Short mmCIF file of C-alpha atoms in Angstrom, two decimals:
data_model
loop_
_atom_site.label_atom_id
_atom_site.label_comp_id
_atom_site.label_asym_id
_atom_site.label_seq_id
_atom_site.Cartn_x
_atom_site.Cartn_y
_atom_site.Cartn_z
CA MET A 1 10.05 -8.86 -16.67
CA GLN A 2 11.79 -9.86 -13.44
CA LYS A 3 11.70 -6.22 -12.35
CA LEU A 4 7.98 -6.02 -13.18
CA LYS A 5 7.36 -9.22 -11.24
CA LYS A 6 8.97 -7.75 -8.16
CA THR A 7 7.02 -4.53 -8.72
CA TRP A 8 3.84 -6.59 -8.70
CA ALA A 9 4.92 -8.53 -5.63
CA MET A 10 5.39 -5.28 -3.74
CA LEU A 11 2.46 -3.42 -5.29
CA LEU A 12 -0.02 -3.37 -2.45
CA SER A 13 2.69 -2.91 0.13
CA MET A 14 4.39 -0.11 -1.78
CA THR A 15 1.58 1.59 -3.59
CA MET A 16 -0.83 1.17 -0.77
CA ILE A 17 1.92 2.37 1.43
CA PHE A 18 1.00 5.19 3.82
CA THR A 19 0.34 8.57 2.18
CA LEU A 20 -1.41 11.54 3.73
CA LEU A 21 -3.83 12.04 0.92
CA ALA A 22 -5.39 15.45 0.82
CA GLY A 23 -7.96 17.30 -1.21
CA CYS A 24 -8.25 20.69 -2.84
CA GLY A 25 -11.27 22.92 -2.54
CA SER A 26 -14.73 22.21 -1.27
CA GLY A 27 -17.51 20.82 -3.36
CA SER A 28 -21.21 21.39 -3.66
CA SER A 29 -23.42 19.11 -1.63
CA ASP A 30 -25.74 18.71 -4.59
CA THR A 31 -25.56 15.49 -6.57
CA PRO A 32 -24.77 16.52 -10.17
CA ALA A 33 -26.43 14.67 -13.01
CA ALA A 34 -24.45 13.21 -15.86
CA GLU A 35 -23.76 15.80 -18.55
CA GLY A 36 -26.48 15.58 -21.18
CA ASN A 37 -27.72 12.47 -19.43
CA LYS A 38 -31.03 10.76 -19.83
CA SER A 39 -33.28 10.83 -16.81
CA GLY A 40 -32.46 8.57 -13.92
CA GLU A 41 -35.63 6.60 -14.51
CA GLU A 42 -34.75 6.07 -18.17
CA THR A 43 -31.21 4.80 -17.56
CA ALA A 44 -32.22 2.74 -14.52
CA SER A 45 -34.98 1.02 -16.48
CA ASN A 46 -32.33 -0.66 -18.63
CA VAL A 47 -30.62 -2.17 -15.59
CA ASN A 48 -31.28 -5.58 -14.06
CA LYS A 49 -30.67 -5.06 -10.34
CA GLU A 50 -29.64 -8.71 -9.89
CA GLY A 51 -27.89 -11.35 -11.95
CA PHE A 52 -26.49 -11.19 -15.46
CA PRO A 53 -26.56 -9.56 -17.88
CA ILE A 54 -26.73 -6.33 -15.93
CA VAL A 55 -28.42 -4.44 -18.78
CA LYS A 56 -31.46 -5.37 -20.81
CA GLU A 57 -30.08 -3.71 -23.93
CA PRO A 58 -26.27 -3.63 -24.53
CA ILE A 59 -24.45 -0.38 -23.85
CA THR A 60 -20.98 0.95 -24.65
CA LEU A 61 -18.78 2.89 -22.21
CA THR A 62 -15.45 4.63 -22.72
CA MET A 63 -12.77 3.79 -20.16
CA MET A 64 -9.37 5.32 -19.40
CA GLY A 65 -6.77 3.37 -17.47
CA GLN A 66 -3.08 2.69 -17.04
CA ASP A 67 -1.52 0.47 -19.68
CA ALA A 68 1.36 -1.67 -18.42
CA GLY A 69 2.37 -2.39 -22.00
CA ILE A 70 1.94 -6.16 -21.68
CA GLN A 71 -1.32 -6.60 -23.57
CA ASN A 72 -3.90 -4.31 -25.16
CA TRP A 73 -6.91 -4.18 -22.84
CA LYS A 74 -9.32 -4.93 -25.69
CA ASP A 75 -7.60 -8.29 -26.09
CA MET A 76 -7.59 -9.23 -22.39
CA GLU A 77 -9.73 -12.21 -21.45
CA PHE A 78 -10.97 -10.41 -18.33
CA PHE A 79 -12.69 -7.68 -20.33
CA LYS A 80 -14.00 -10.16 -22.90
CA LYS A 81 -15.57 -12.22 -20.12
CA MET A 82 -17.04 -9.15 -18.45
CA GLU A 83 -18.64 -8.01 -21.71
CA GLU A 84 -20.07 -11.48 -22.28
CA MET A 85 -21.52 -11.60 -18.76
CA THR A 86 -22.74 -8.04 -18.37
CA GLY A 87 -23.75 -6.76 -21.81
CA VAL A 88 -21.44 -3.75 -21.30
CA LYS A 89 -18.94 -3.12 -24.09
CA LEU A 90 -15.89 -0.99 -23.36
CA GLU A 91 -13.87 1.28 -25.61
CA PHE A 92 -10.45 2.03 -24.17
CA ARG A 93 -8.61 5.34 -24.06
CA ASN A 94 -5.55 4.21 -22.13
CA ALA A 95 -2.18 5.82 -21.53
CA PRO A 96 1.16 4.24 -20.56
CA ILE A 97 1.87 3.97 -16.84
CA ASP A 98 4.88 6.28 -16.97
CA SER A 99 2.89 9.12 -18.56
CA PHE A 100 -0.58 8.36 -17.22
CA ASP A 101 -0.73 11.12 -14.61
CA THR A 102 0.13 13.73 -17.22
CA LYS A 103 -2.39 12.35 -19.71
CA ARG A 104 -5.12 12.14 -17.07
CA ASN A 105 -4.55 15.76 -16.06
CA LEU A 106 -4.71 16.83 -19.71
CA VAL A 107 -8.01 14.98 -20.06
CA PHE A 108 -9.41 16.80 -17.04
CA ALA A 109 -8.21 20.14 -18.44
CA SER A 110 -9.66 19.48 -21.90
CA GLY A 111 -13.11 18.47 -20.72
CA ASP A 112 -13.03 15.42 -22.98
CA TYR A 113 -13.53 12.87 -20.24
CA PRO A 114 -14.11 9.13 -20.59
CA ASP A 115 -17.21 7.62 -19.02
CA VAL A 116 -15.03 5.78 -16.50
CA PHE A 117 -11.58 6.02 -14.95
CA PHE A 118 -10.30 2.51 -14.13
CA SER A 119 -6.97 2.13 -12.30
CA GLY A 120 -7.06 5.91 -12.60
CA GLN A 121 -4.86 6.72 -9.59
CA LEU A 122 -7.02 9.74 -8.80
CA GLN A 123 -5.58 11.91 -6.07
CA ALA A 124 -7.67 13.17 -3.18
CA SER A 125 -7.37 16.66 -4.65
CA ASP A 126 -8.86 15.34 -7.92
CA GLU A 127 -11.78 13.83 -6.05
CA VAL A 128 -12.63 16.98 -4.12
CA ASN A 129 -11.92 19.42 -6.93
CA TYR A 130 -13.54 17.62 -9.86
CA GLY A 131 -16.22 16.10 -7.67
CA GLY A 132 -17.18 19.55 -6.44
CA GLN A 133 -17.29 20.79 -10.02
CA GLY A 134 -19.60 17.96 -11.04
CA VAL A 135 -17.06 16.31 -13.34
CA LEU A 136 -16.95 13.20 -11.13
CA LEU A 137 -20.32 11.84 -10.09
CA PRO A 138 -21.10 11.21 -6.41
CA LEU A 139 -21.45 7.48 -5.92
CA GLU A 140 -22.97 6.94 -2.49
CA ASP A 141 -26.60 6.72 -3.70
CA LEU A 142 -25.59 4.48 -6.59
CA ILE A 143 -23.75 2.24 -4.12
CA GLU A 144 -26.78 2.12 -1.86
CA ASN A 145 -29.11 1.06 -4.67
CA TYR A 146 -26.98 -0.83 -7.19
CA ALA A 147 -23.80 -2.09 -5.50
CA PRO A 148 -24.71 -4.65 -2.82
CA ASN A 149 -21.22 -6.19 -2.64
CA LEU A 150 -19.47 -2.88 -2.04
CA LYS A 151 -22.24 -1.66 0.25
CA LYS A 152 -21.76 -4.66 2.52
CA ILE A 153 -18.00 -4.08 2.68
CA LEU A 154 -18.53 -0.43 3.61
CA ASP A 155 -21.23 -1.27 6.15
CA ASP A 156 -18.98 -3.89 7.75
CA ASN A 157 -15.90 -1.62 7.65
CA PRO A 158 -16.97 1.92 8.55
CA ASP A 159 -13.37 3.17 8.56
CA ILE A 160 -13.18 2.42 4.85
CA ARG A 161 -16.38 4.36 4.19
CA LYS A 162 -15.07 7.31 6.19
CA SER A 163 -11.76 7.22 4.34
CA ILE A 164 -13.34 7.47 0.88
CA THR A 165 -15.95 10.09 1.83
CA THR A 166 -14.87 13.66 1.06
CA PRO A 167 -15.61 16.58 3.42
CA ASP A 168 -18.74 17.48 1.42
CA GLY A 169 -20.19 14.07 2.29
CA HIS A 170 -19.80 12.43 -1.11
CA ILE A 171 -17.89 9.43 -2.41
CA TYR A 172 -16.30 10.30 -5.77
CA SER A 173 -14.00 7.31 -6.31
CA LEU A 174 -13.78 3.66 -5.35
CA PRO A 175 -10.74 1.97 -3.83
CA ASN A 176 -8.77 -1.23 -3.96
CA ILE A 177 -9.68 -3.01 -0.71
CA ASP A 178 -7.54 -5.71 0.90
CA LEU A 179 -9.26 -7.07 3.99
CA ASP A 180 -6.31 -9.36 4.62
CA ALA A 181 -3.60 -6.67 4.49
CA GLY A 182 -0.80 -7.02 7.03
CA TRP A 183 2.57 -5.42 6.45
CA TYR A 184 2.80 -1.70 5.94
CA ARG A 185 6.07 -2.18 4.09
CA GLY A 186 8.47 -5.03 3.44
CA PRO A 187 9.45 -6.60 6.78
CA MET A 188 12.88 -7.01 8.32
CA TRP A 189 14.46 -10.46 8.29
CA TYR A 190 17.16 -12.36 10.15
CA ASN A 191 19.72 -14.43 8.30
CA GLY A 192 18.72 -17.94 9.40
CA LYS A 193 22.19 -19.34 8.71
CA PHE A 194 23.69 -16.79 11.10
CA LEU A 195 21.17 -17.62 13.83
CA LYS A 196 22.01 -21.31 13.48
CA ALA A 197 25.77 -20.67 13.51
CA LEU A 198 25.38 -18.59 16.67
CA GLY A 199 23.29 -21.26 18.37
CA MET A 200 20.21 -19.02 18.65
CA ASP A 201 16.87 -20.81 18.67
CA LYS A 202 14.78 -17.66 19.05
CA VAL A 203 14.99 -14.12 17.72
CA PRO A 204 15.70 -11.10 19.97
CA SER A 205 12.77 -9.62 21.89
CA THR A 206 14.41 -6.51 23.43
CA THR A 207 16.74 -3.81 22.17
CA ASP A 208 19.46 -5.21 24.43
CA GLU A 209 19.08 -8.68 22.92
CA LEU A 210 19.07 -7.18 19.42
CA TYR A 211 22.30 -5.31 20.17
CA THR A 212 23.88 -8.50 21.48
CA TYR A 213 22.90 -10.40 18.34
CA LEU A 214 24.34 -7.73 16.05
CA LYS A 215 27.55 -7.63 18.06
CA ARG A 216 27.92 -11.41 17.84
CA VAL A 217 27.41 -11.25 14.07
CA LYS A 218 30.29 -8.82 13.83
CA GLU A 219 32.66 -10.70 16.11
CA GLU A 220 31.93 -14.45 15.81
CA ASP A 221 32.24 -15.12 12.05
CA PRO A 222 28.78 -16.70 11.53
CA ASN A 223 29.37 -17.07 7.78
CA GLY A 224 32.38 -19.22 8.62
CA ASN A 225 34.84 -17.84 6.09
CA GLY A 226 37.47 -16.88 8.65
CA LYS A 227 37.10 -13.17 7.92
CA GLN A 228 35.39 -10.41 9.83
CA ASP A 229 33.40 -9.37 6.76
CA GLU A 230 29.92 -9.74 8.24
CA ILE A 231 27.61 -6.71 8.21
CA PRO A 232 25.27 -7.01 11.22
CA LEU A 233 22.61 -4.54 10.03
CA THR A 234 22.34 -3.08 6.54
CA SER A 235 20.00 -0.56 4.98
CA VAL A 236 19.46 1.89 2.15
CA LYS A 237 19.25 5.37 3.72
CA LEU A 238 17.26 3.86 6.63
CA ASP A 239 14.08 4.11 4.54
CA ASP A 240 13.58 0.36 4.66
CA LEU A 241 14.24 0.01 8.41
CA ARG A 242 12.98 3.21 9.98
CA MET A 243 9.34 2.29 10.54
CA TRP A 244 10.16 -1.11 12.06
CA LEU A 245 12.84 0.21 14.40
CA LEU A 246 10.77 3.19 15.54
CA GLY A 247 8.19 0.71 16.79
CA SER A 248 10.56 -0.22 19.61
CA TRP A 249 9.86 3.19 21.16
CA GLY A 250 6.10 3.16 20.72
CA ILE A 251 6.06 5.05 17.40
CA TYR A 252 3.76 3.74 14.65
CA ASN A 253 4.93 5.71 11.66
CA GLU A 254 7.78 7.75 10.26
CA VAL A 255 6.07 11.13 9.94
CA ILE A 256 2.49 11.39 11.20
CA TYR A 257 0.61 8.94 13.39
CA ALA A 258 -2.29 8.90 15.84
CA ASP A 259 -1.89 7.03 19.10
CA LYS A 260 -4.52 4.92 20.84
CA GLU A 261 -5.85 8.04 22.57
CA ASN A 262 -6.44 9.70 19.15
CA LYS A 263 -3.64 12.20 19.66
CA VAL A 264 -1.68 13.05 16.50
CA HIS A 265 2.13 13.11 16.61
CA TYR A 266 4.87 14.40 14.32
CA THR A 267 7.39 11.60 14.73
CA PRO A 268 10.67 13.51 14.23
CA MET A 269 9.88 15.65 17.29
CA GLU A 270 8.95 12.80 19.61
CA PRO A 271 11.16 11.71 22.56
CA GLY A 272 11.01 8.16 21.22
CA TYR A 273 12.57 9.38 17.99
CA LYS A 274 15.56 10.60 19.96
CA GLU A 275 15.87 7.14 21.53
CA TYR A 276 15.77 5.60 18.06
CA LEU A 277 18.57 7.93 16.93
CA THR A 278 20.59 7.14 20.05
CA PHE A 279 20.31 3.41 19.42
CA LEU A 280 21.35 3.71 15.78
CA ASN A 281 24.23 6.01 16.67
CA LYS A 282 25.49 3.32 19.06
CA LEU A 283 25.28 0.71 16.30
CA TRP A 284 27.06 3.02 13.87
CA SER A 285 29.86 3.90 16.26
CA GLU A 286 30.52 0.21 17.01
CA GLY A 287 30.46 -0.87 13.37
CA LEU A 288 27.18 -2.77 13.70
CA LEU A 289 25.30 -0.64 11.15
CA ASP A 290 26.53 -0.78 7.56
CA LYS A 291 28.87 2.16 6.92
CA GLU A 292 27.46 2.39 3.38
CA THR A 293 23.89 2.79 4.62
CA PHE A 294 23.58 6.37 3.39
CA SER A 295 25.35 5.85 0.05
CA GLN A 296 24.51 2.39 -1.28
CA THR A 297 21.79 1.34 -3.69
CA ASP A 298 19.34 -1.48 -3.12
CA GLU A 299 21.23 -3.57 -5.67
CA GLN A 300 24.47 -3.10 -3.72
CA LYS A 301 22.71 -4.11 -0.50
CA LYS A 302 21.37 -7.24 -2.18
CA ALA A 303 24.84 -8.14 -3.45
CA LYS A 304 26.07 -8.26 0.15
CA GLY A 305 23.13 -10.48 1.05
CA LYS A 306 23.82 -12.91 -1.75
CA ASN A 307 27.43 -13.03 -0.53
CA ASN A 308 26.10 -14.20 2.86
CA GLN A 309 27.41 -11.16 4.72
CA VAL A 310 24.33 -9.58 6.31
CA GLY A 311 22.66 -10.50 9.59
CA LEU A 312 19.55 -8.31 9.60
CA PHE A 313 17.95 -6.41 6.72
CA ALA A 314 14.65 -5.38 5.18
CA ASP A 315 13.03 -6.57 1.95
CA TYR A 316 9.67 -7.80 0.73
CA HIS A 317 10.94 -11.37 1.15
CA ALA A 318 14.20 -12.51 2.70
CA TYR A 319 15.29 -14.40 -0.41
CA PHE A 320 15.07 -11.18 -2.47
CA THR A 321 18.21 -10.09 -0.57
CA LEU A 322 19.85 -13.39 0.35
CA GLY A 323 19.18 -15.08 -2.98
CA GLY A 324 17.91 -18.56 -3.64
CA GLU A 325 14.30 -19.69 -3.54
CA PRO A 326 11.49 -18.95 -1.07
CA ASN A 327 12.26 -20.67 2.23
CA MET A 328 11.14 -20.77 5.84
CA THR A 329 14.58 -20.64 7.46
CA ASP A 330 15.04 -16.86 7.61
CA PRO A 331 12.77 -15.62 10.43
CA MET A 332 10.77 -12.43 10.24
CA TYR A 333 11.86 -9.64 12.59
CA ALA A 334 9.51 -8.94 15.47
CA PRO A 335 9.69 -5.33 16.75
CA VAL A 336 11.70 -5.50 19.96
CA ASN A 337 10.74 -3.89 23.27
CA SER A 338 12.77 -1.10 24.83
CA ASN A 339 11.72 0.66 28.01
CA VAL A 340 8.22 0.64 26.47
CA PRO A 341 6.30 -2.15 24.68
CA ALA A 342 6.96 -2.31 20.96
CA VAL A 343 4.30 -1.42 18.39
CA ALA A 344 3.98 -1.92 14.64
CA ALA A 345 2.21 -0.27 11.73
CA LYS A 346 -0.66 -2.16 10.13
CA HIS A 347 -1.40 -1.61 6.48
CA PRO A 348 -4.76 0.16 6.03
CA GLY A 349 -5.68 -2.24 3.22
CA LEU A 350 -6.92 0.66 1.14
CA ALA A 351 -5.72 2.32 -2.06
CA LYS A 352 -8.02 5.12 -3.08
CA GLY A 353 -8.83 6.59 -6.47
CA ALA A 354 -8.99 3.33 -8.44
CA PHE A 355 -12.37 3.92 -10.12
CA ALA A 356 -14.57 6.92 -10.89
CA ILE A 357 -17.58 7.76 -13.06
CA THR A 358 -17.63 11.08 -14.93
CA ASN A 359 -20.50 13.31 -15.98
CA LYS A 360 -20.13 12.05 -19.57
CA ASN A 361 -21.51 8.70 -18.46
CA GLN A 362 -25.06 8.11 -19.69
CA ASN A 363 -25.43 4.88 -17.71
CA PRO A 364 -24.16 5.36 -14.14
CA GLU A 365 -26.47 2.71 -12.68
CA ALA A 366 -25.21 0.02 -15.04
CA THR A 367 -21.64 1.21 -14.53
CA ILE A 368 -21.77 0.89 -10.76
CA ARG A 369 -23.31 -2.58 -11.11
CA TRP A 370 -20.47 -3.52 -13.48
CA VAL A 371 -17.74 -2.52 -11.02
CA ASP A 372 -19.62 -3.90 -8.02
CA TYR A 373 -19.03 -7.42 -9.32
CA LEU A 374 -15.31 -6.86 -8.70
CA TYR A 375 -16.07 -6.39 -5.00
CA SER A 376 -17.54 -9.88 -4.84
CA GLU A 377 -15.22 -12.82 -4.29
CA GLU A 378 -16.02 -14.37 -7.68
CA GLY A 379 -15.50 -11.06 -9.45
CA ALA A 380 -12.23 -10.47 -7.65
CA GLU A 381 -11.06 -13.95 -8.63
CA LEU A 382 -11.86 -13.16 -12.26
CA LEU A 383 -10.03 -9.83 -12.15
CA SER A 384 -7.05 -11.22 -10.25
CA ASN A 385 -6.20 -14.12 -12.57
CA GLY A 386 -8.47 -14.02 -15.59
CA PRO A 387 -11.38 -16.36 -16.36
CA GLU A 388 -11.48 -19.81 -14.81
CA GLY A 389 -10.11 -22.56 -17.03
CA ILE A 390 -7.17 -20.68 -18.52
CA LEU A 391 -4.64 -20.26 -15.73
CA TRP A 392 -6.61 -21.66 -12.80
CA LYS A 393 -9.69 -23.65 -11.82
CA TYR A 394 -11.90 -24.19 -8.81
CA VAL A 395 -11.25 -27.24 -6.69
CA ASN A 396 -14.23 -26.40 -4.49
CA LYS A 397 -16.22 -23.37 -5.61
CA ASP A 398 -18.27 -23.31 -2.41
CA ASP A 399 -15.27 -22.45 -0.23
CA HIS A 400 -13.29 -20.78 -3.07
CA THR A 401 -10.46 -23.31 -3.03
CA LYS A 402 -8.59 -23.02 -6.32
CA GLU A 403 -5.51 -24.43 -8.00
CA TRP A 404 -3.20 -23.30 -10.76
CA LEU A 405 -3.31 -24.88 -14.19
CA PRO A 406 -0.23 -25.28 -16.39
CA VAL A 407 0.69 -22.07 -18.17
CA PRO A 408 -0.61 -22.36 -21.75
CA GLY A 409 2.41 -22.89 -23.95
CA GLY A 410 4.72 -22.94 -20.93
CA GLY A 411 6.61 -19.94 -19.64
CA ASP A 412 6.25 -17.68 -16.63
CA ARG A 413 2.87 -17.62 -14.87
CA GLU A 414 3.02 -13.95 -13.87
CA GLU A 415 4.00 -12.93 -17.38
CA TYR A 416 1.08 -14.86 -18.81
CA ARG A 417 -1.33 -13.57 -16.15
CA ALA A 418 -0.45 -10.02 -17.21
CA THR A 419 -1.91 -10.76 -20.65
CA LEU A 420 -5.25 -11.79 -19.15
CA THR A 421 -6.06 -8.95 -16.75
CA PRO A 422 -5.19 -5.31 -16.01
CA ASP A 423 -4.58 -6.33 -12.38
CA TYR A 424 -0.82 -6.24 -12.90
CA ALA A 425 1.50 -3.39 -11.83
CA THR A 426 -1.54 -1.11 -11.38
CA VAL A 427 -4.07 -0.55 -8.62
CA VAL A 428 -7.51 -1.70 -9.70
CA PRO A 429 -10.92 -1.55 -7.97
CA LYS A 430 -11.53 -4.88 -6.31
CA LEU A 431 -11.76 -6.88 -3.10
CA SER A 432 -8.97 -9.03 -1.76
CA ASN A 433 -9.41 -11.42 1.16
CA ASP A 434 -8.58 -14.95 2.27
CA ASN A 435 -11.20 -16.53 0.02
CA VAL A 436 -9.95 -14.76 -3.09
CA LYS A 437 -6.43 -16.07 -2.42
CA ARG A 438 -7.41 -19.53 -1.19
CA GLY A 439 -5.61 -22.35 -2.95
CA PHE A 440 -2.96 -20.15 -4.53
CA GLU A 441 -0.95 -19.83 -1.35
CA GLY A 442 1.51 -22.64 -0.77
CA GLU A 443 3.51 -23.67 2.26
CA PHE A 444 5.74 -20.61 2.04
CA GLU A 445 2.80 -18.19 1.95
CA ALA A 446 1.15 -19.98 4.88
CA TRP A 447 4.39 -19.61 6.84
CA LEU A 448 4.53 -15.86 6.04
CA LYS A 449 0.98 -15.46 7.27
CA LYS A 450 1.81 -17.31 10.48
CA GLU A 451 4.93 -15.20 11.08
CA THR A 452 2.90 -12.03 10.55
CA ALA A 453 0.08 -13.21 12.79
CA GLU A 454 2.47 -14.06 15.62
CA LYS A 455 5.00 -11.24 15.40
CA ILE A 456 3.28 -8.22 13.86
CA ALA A 457 -0.49 -8.43 14.12
CA PRO A 458 -0.83 -8.47 17.93
CA ILE A 459 0.96 -5.12 18.31
CA SER A 460 -0.14 -3.37 15.13
CA LYS A 461 -2.62 -0.65 14.24
CA VAL A 462 -3.15 1.59 11.24
CA PRO A 463 -0.92 4.60 12.01
CA PHE A 464 -3.11 7.24 10.39
CA PRO A 465 -6.22 7.09 8.23
CA SER A 466 -6.45 8.43 4.72
CA VAL A 467 -7.87 11.88 5.34
CA TYR A 468 -8.89 14.81 3.18
CA LEU A 469 -7.55 18.31 3.77
CA SER A 470 -9.03 21.61 2.68
CA GLN A 471 -7.25 23.37 -0.16
CA GLU A 472 -5.73 25.88 2.25
CA ASP A 473 -4.57 23.26 4.74
CA GLN A 474 -3.14 21.07 1.98
CA GLN A 475 -1.14 23.98 0.55
CA GLU A 476 0.15 24.95 3.98
CA ALA A 477 1.03 21.40 5.01
CA SER A 478 2.79 20.71 1.71
CA SER A 479 4.78 23.92 1.97
CA LEU A 480 5.83 23.26 5.57
CA ARG A 481 6.70 19.61 4.99
CA SER A 482 8.69 20.31 1.85
CA ASP A 483 11.38 22.08 3.86
CA LEU A 484 10.94 20.33 7.20
CA ASP A 485 11.08 16.79 5.85
CA THR A 486 14.31 17.62 4.05
CA TYR A 487 15.81 19.07 7.20
CA VAL A 488 14.74 16.08 9.31
CA LYS A 489 16.20 13.59 6.84
CA GLN A 490 19.52 15.44 6.81
CA MET A 491 19.65 15.63 10.58
CA GLU A 492 18.77 11.94 10.95
CA ALA A 493 21.88 10.99 8.99
CA LYS A 494 24.02 13.45 10.96
CA PHE A 495 22.77 12.23 14.34
CA VAL A 496 23.21 8.57 13.41
CA THR A 497 26.73 9.00 12.03
CA GLY A 498 27.82 11.36 14.82
CA GLN A 499 28.35 14.38 12.58
CA GLU A 500 25.85 16.11 14.85
CA PRO A 501 26.05 15.17 18.55
CA LEU A 502 22.80 14.16 20.19
CA SER A 503 23.57 16.75 22.85
CA ASN A 504 22.20 19.21 20.25
CA TRP A 505 18.75 17.59 20.35
CA ASP A 506 17.08 20.60 21.97
CA LYS A 507 18.50 22.88 19.31
CA TYR A 508 17.15 20.52 16.64
CA ILE A 509 13.69 20.55 18.24
CA GLU A 510 13.63 24.34 18.31
CA THR A 511 14.49 24.43 14.62
CA CYS A 512 11.69 21.94 13.88
CA LYS A 513 9.24 24.14 15.75
CA LYS A 514 10.37 27.25 13.88
CA MET A 515 9.94 25.38 10.59
CA GLY A 516 6.34 24.48 11.43
CA GLY A 517 6.46 21.10 13.14
CA GLU A 518 3.79 22.02 15.68
CA ARG A 519 1.58 23.55 12.98
CA ILE A 520 1.75 20.31 10.99
CA VAL A 521 0.39 18.46 14.03
CA GLU A 522 -2.46 20.99 14.32
CA ILE A 523 -3.45 20.55 10.68
CA TYR A 524 -3.50 16.77 10.82
CA GLN A 525 -5.11 16.66 14.25
CA ALA A 526 -8.03 18.69 12.89
CA ALA A 527 -8.30 16.43 9.83
CA TYR A 528 -8.11 13.33 12.01
CA ASP A 529 -10.77 14.65 14.39
CA GLN A 530 -13.09 15.32 11.44
CA TRP A 531 -12.45 11.84 10.06
CA ASN A 532 -12.91 10.23 13.47
CA SER A 533 -16.23 11.97 14.08
CA SER A 534 -17.72 11.24 10.65
CA LYS A 535 -20.08 8.35 10.05
#
């Protein structure tokens, strides 16, 4: 359960983490009707456009989602409350998380679809392919007429609308939306005890100051045990540090990013990437970067943290590595300036493919009204933590201030919450914002928000939007990146450790070009331009 709890803690950061989603094929611009469906007038006549219940006569829908194995969905209080409120009964056809993708693909192949995919993790290729075939219903007209909560979010955030609209102009799935998203991945953290021992009252702001700090950690025994066993900077294959350190040379993302002038870049070919490698090679050669960086596991890294040996590291929270309880004494890393101002990646606050309606659905109007409630603040509160009065209650409903109640029967709150709602270890269709979280965030969470607002937010932007590629472009990009990404990763380790001298940079760039680096930029530049010009 502890592992699942940490999975949940990192869910939006890690599952909403940057992916270049792409689609397959091109779809018809016609809006397909539900297979064997009643007329639109007939199904719409059973729907109350406002209030509850949402249907005049009860209906039953089949739903397929990811089962985390904690509680059967039919027994979850969230779904019981939704049925009571809406008049919509659900019959579940779930599959375990670890085999869900396979089961979902088999369902698509068989033609025996559920009415609804919920937490369905649909890929962009699924949306374009099955949307174009008429298997998934286009949702934009339904949103316009029956989903006022979601419509307002899309109207207020046009980038979200663009990111869920396929090249044929249709919306085939609904996302998880976090309007308060900040980190793109778990931040980097300083060991507060080391800063105090070294007499530092502020964190480094330049690469030179960062180097000086790391060197002092190595040489001045900040853990006070009389041994030179401190590890100034530690990592697991650089995957946890790369994005944050690249920001010091004006680079927003590890692979593909668009700058403020809307020009797309392939990071491993950028001059700033060479500067990043040069800096890390210096740290490696002077013993300031953990010599086990390319061989250790995350558990081994954490063991060093709990032994009070590390000075700078990455994790979702500092105490995950250093041990102990949440605290405000280990400062968040702020990307440091080099010869250019530092930048940072902002999380897009969007995880696509969380909800879709199939052509088996006889009641699409009622279905979109059902899910639209989850894009309201009250609906999101219900989905996030179950019905009021079990695990939480309102202190002031007008401003959405809430407080936790004692866990029924005692025990772990997260474990109990997982029995109430499917919003646990899966990505579900809903809104998240300050109001939805209000009252559940204590002093530690407020401090995290302040650190993020001061150190990350002012220099951050979304590196690259979630775009759709044509089938041909997706196949080409995937083929090129399969080999090129492997080569780049190997060369990164060689450059950092000195196995390959940085004097061979030009040779490396030529190899990247021959392997399709420039073509990758062309493909994503075209996709970005299309996204940027859409409404």
